[in-house]
GROMACS .gro file of C-alpha atoms in nm:
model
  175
    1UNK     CA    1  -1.671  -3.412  -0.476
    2UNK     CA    2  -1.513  -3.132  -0.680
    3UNK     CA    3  -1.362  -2.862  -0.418
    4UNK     CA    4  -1.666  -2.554  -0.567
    5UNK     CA    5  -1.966  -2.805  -0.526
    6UNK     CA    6  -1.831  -2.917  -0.197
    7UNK     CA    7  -1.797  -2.542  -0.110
    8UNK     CA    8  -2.168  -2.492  -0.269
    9UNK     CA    9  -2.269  -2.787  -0.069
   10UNK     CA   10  -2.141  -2.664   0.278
   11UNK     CA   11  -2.297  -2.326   0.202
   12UNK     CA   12  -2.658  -2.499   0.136
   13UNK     CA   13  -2.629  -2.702   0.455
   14UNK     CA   14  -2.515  -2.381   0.664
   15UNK     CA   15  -2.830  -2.208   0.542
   16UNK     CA   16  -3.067  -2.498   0.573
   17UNK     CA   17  -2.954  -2.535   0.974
   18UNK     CA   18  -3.065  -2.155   0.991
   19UNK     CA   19  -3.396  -2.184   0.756
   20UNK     CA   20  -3.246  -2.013   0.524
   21UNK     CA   21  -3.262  -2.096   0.135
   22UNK     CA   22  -3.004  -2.011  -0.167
   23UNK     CA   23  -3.281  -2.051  -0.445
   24UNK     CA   24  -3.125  -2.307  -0.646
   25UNK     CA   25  -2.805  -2.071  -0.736
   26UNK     CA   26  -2.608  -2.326  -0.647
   27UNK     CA   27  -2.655  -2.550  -0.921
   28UNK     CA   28  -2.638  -2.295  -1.148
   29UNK     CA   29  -2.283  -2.205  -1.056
   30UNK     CA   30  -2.228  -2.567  -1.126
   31UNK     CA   31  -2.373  -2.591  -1.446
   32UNK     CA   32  -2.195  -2.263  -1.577
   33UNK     CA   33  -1.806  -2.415  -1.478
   34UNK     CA   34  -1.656  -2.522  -1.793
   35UNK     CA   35  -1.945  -2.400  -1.993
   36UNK     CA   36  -1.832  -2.186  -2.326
   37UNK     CA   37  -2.012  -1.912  -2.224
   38UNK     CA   38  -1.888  -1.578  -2.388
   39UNK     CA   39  -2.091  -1.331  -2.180
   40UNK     CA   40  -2.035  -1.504  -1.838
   41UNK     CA   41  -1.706  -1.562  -1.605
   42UNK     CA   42  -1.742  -1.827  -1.299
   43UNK     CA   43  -1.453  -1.673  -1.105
   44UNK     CA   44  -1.337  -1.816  -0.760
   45UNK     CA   45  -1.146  -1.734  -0.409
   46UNK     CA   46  -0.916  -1.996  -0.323
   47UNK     CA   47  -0.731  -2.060  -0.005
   48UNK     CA   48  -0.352  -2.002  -0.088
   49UNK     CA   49  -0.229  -2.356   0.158
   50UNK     CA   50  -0.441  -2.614  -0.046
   51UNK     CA   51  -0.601  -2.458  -0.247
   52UNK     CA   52  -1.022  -2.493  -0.134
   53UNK     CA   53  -1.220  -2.293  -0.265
   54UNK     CA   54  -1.399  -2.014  -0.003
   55UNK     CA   55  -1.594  -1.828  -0.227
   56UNK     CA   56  -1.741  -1.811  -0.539
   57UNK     CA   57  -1.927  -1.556  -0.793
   58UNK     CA   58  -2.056  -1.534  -1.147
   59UNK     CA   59  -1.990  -1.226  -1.353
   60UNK     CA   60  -2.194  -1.160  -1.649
   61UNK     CA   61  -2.078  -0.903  -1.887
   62UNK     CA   62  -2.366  -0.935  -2.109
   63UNK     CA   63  -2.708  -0.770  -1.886
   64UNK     CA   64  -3.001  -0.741  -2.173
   65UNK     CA   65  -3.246  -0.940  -1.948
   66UNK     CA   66  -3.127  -0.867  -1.615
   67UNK     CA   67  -3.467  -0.836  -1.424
   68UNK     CA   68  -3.549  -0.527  -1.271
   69UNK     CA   69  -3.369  -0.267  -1.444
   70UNK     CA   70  -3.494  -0.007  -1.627
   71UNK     CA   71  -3.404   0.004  -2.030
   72UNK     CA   72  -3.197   0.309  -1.957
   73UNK     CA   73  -3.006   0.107  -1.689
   74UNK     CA   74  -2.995  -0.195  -1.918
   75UNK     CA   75  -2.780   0.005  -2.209
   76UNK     CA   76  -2.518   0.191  -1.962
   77UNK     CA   77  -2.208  -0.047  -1.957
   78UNK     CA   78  -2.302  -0.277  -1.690
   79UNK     CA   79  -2.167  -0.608  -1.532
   80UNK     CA   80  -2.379  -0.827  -1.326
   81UNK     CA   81  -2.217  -0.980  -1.041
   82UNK     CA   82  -2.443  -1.308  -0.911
   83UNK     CA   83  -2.451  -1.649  -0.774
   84UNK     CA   84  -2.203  -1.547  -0.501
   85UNK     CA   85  -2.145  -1.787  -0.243
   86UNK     CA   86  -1.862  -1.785   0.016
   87UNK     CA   87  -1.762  -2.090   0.240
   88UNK     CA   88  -1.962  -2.052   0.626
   89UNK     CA   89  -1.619  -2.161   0.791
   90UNK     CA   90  -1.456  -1.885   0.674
   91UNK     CA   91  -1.697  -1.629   0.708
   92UNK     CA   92  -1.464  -1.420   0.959
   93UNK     CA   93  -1.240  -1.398   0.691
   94UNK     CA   94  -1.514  -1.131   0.509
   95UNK     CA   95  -1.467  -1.292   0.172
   96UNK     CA   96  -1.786  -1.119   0.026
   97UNK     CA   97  -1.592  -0.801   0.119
   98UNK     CA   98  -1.296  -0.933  -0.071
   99UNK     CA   99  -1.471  -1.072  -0.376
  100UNK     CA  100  -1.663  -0.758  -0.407
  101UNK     CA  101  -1.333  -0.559  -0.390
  102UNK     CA  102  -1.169  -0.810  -0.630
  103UNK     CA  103  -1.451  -0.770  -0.891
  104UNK     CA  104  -1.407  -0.381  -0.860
  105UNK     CA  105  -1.057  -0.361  -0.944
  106UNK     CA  106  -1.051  -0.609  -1.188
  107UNK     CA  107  -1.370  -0.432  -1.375
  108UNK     CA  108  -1.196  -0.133  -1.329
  109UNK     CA  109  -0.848  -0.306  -1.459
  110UNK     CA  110  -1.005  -0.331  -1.816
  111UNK     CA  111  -0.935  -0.183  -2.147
  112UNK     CA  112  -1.320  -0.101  -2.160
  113UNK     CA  113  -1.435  -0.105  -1.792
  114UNK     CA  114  -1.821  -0.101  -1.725
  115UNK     CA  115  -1.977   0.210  -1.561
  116UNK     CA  116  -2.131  -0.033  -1.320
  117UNK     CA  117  -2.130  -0.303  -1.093
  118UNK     CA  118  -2.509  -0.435  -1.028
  119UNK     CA  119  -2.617  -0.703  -0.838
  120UNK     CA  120  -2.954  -0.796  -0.653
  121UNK     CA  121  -2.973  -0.984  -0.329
  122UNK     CA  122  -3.294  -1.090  -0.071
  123UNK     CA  123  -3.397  -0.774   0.074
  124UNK     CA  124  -3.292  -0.902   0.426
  125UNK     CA  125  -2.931  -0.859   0.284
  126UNK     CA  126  -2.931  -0.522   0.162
  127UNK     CA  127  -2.817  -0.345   0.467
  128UNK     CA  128  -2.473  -0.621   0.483
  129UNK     CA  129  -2.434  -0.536   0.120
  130UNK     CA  130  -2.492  -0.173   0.142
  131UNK     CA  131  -2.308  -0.099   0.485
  132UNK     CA  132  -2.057  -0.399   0.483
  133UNK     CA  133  -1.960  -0.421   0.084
  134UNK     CA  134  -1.988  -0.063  -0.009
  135UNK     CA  135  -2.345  -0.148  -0.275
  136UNK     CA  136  -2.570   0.132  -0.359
  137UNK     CA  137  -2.932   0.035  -0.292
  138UNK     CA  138  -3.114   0.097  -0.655
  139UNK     CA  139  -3.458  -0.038  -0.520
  140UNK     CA  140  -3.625  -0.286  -0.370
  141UNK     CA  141  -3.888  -0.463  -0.597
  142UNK     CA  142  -4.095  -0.765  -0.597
  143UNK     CA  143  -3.976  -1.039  -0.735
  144UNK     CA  144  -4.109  -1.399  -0.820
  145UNK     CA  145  -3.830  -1.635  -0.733
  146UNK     CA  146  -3.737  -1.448  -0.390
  147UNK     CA  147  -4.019  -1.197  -0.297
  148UNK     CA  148  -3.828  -0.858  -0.220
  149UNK     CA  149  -3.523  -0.798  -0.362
  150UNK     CA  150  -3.292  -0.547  -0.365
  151UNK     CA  151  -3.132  -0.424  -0.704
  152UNK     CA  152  -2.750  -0.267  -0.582
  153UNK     CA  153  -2.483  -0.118  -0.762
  154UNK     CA  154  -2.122   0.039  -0.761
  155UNK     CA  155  -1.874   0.141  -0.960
  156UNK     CA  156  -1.592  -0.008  -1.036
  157UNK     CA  157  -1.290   0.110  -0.846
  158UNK     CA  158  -0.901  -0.010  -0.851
  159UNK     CA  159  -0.773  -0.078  -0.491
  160UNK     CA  160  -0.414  -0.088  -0.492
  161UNK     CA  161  -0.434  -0.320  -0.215
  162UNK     CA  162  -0.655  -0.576  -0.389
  163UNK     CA  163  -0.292  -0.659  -0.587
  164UNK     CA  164  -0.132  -0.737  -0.253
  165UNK     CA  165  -0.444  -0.967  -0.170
  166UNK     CA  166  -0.524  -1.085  -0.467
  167UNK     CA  167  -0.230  -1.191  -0.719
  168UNK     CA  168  -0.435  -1.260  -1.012
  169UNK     CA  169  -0.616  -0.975  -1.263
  170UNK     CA  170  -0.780  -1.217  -1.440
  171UNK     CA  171  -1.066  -1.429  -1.317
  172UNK     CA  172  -0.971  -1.751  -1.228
  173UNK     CA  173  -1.239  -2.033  -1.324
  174UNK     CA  174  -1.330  -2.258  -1.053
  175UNK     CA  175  -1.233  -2.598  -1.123
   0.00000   0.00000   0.00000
């Protein structure tokens, strides 16, 4: 098994044990790897000893059908950051925390940065986003796929210390 399905695959397990679901995203991560995709990035978190993969997001630079935002929200320069998934045996490692500041400083890195950074998550994870990852809660909305969701945003930031962390600036895609 390829190291991001396995990762995908541990993730889904680690949720099932807990009745917990991750609404198909997984496959859609793994249909998007290798895909010549202009408006979308599969970038990944890898462990620097061999190289497994801990965490995983998809970064879409393109938003003109992200559901739930407002047409005024839609034309500000916006990246969507979805499909994350990080690795349940390393969760004391916070890799959402370090994805999320990855994605900031490299969005922030660019020749044209975007204004934002919007995401939206199962309402029941708004406060870990909001109090643990630094999001801004837009709204909470009902949605068909997941119920409530929350629509989040920040703006990109550079962290010097994301460099010491993180050696690359551009995404890496996850093989």
């Amino acid at each position: 098994m390829k190291p991001t399905a396995a990762m995908i695959a541990e993730r889904e397990l680690w949720l099932r044990e807990r009745g917990k679901s991750s609404y198909g995203q997984g496959t859609a991560v793994l249909g998007l790897i290798g895909q010549p995709v202009e408006t979308s990035t599969v970038v990944g978190l890898f462990t620097e000893e061999d190289g497994q993969v801990v965490g995983c997001s998809v970064l879409f630079s393109a938003v003109s059908a992200a559901p739930g935002w407002t047409a005024a929200e839609l034309r500000e320069r916006t990246w969507i950051v979805t499909m994350s998934h990080s690795h349940p045996a390393f969760s004391r490692d916070r890799i959402g925390w370090l994805m999320t500041m990855w994605v900031g400083d490299y969005a922030a890195r660019q020749p044209d940065p975007p204004e934002w950074l919007r995401c939206r998550v199962p309402a029941a994870l708004v406060a870990h986003y909001r109090d643990q990852l630094g999001w801004q809660l837009v709204r909470t909305r009902r949605d068909q796929d997941l119920s409530q969701v929350s629509l989040l945003q920040r703006r990109p930031e550079s962290s010097r210390g994301a460099s010491a962390l993180i050696t690359s600036l551009m995404p890496v895609e996850v093989p």
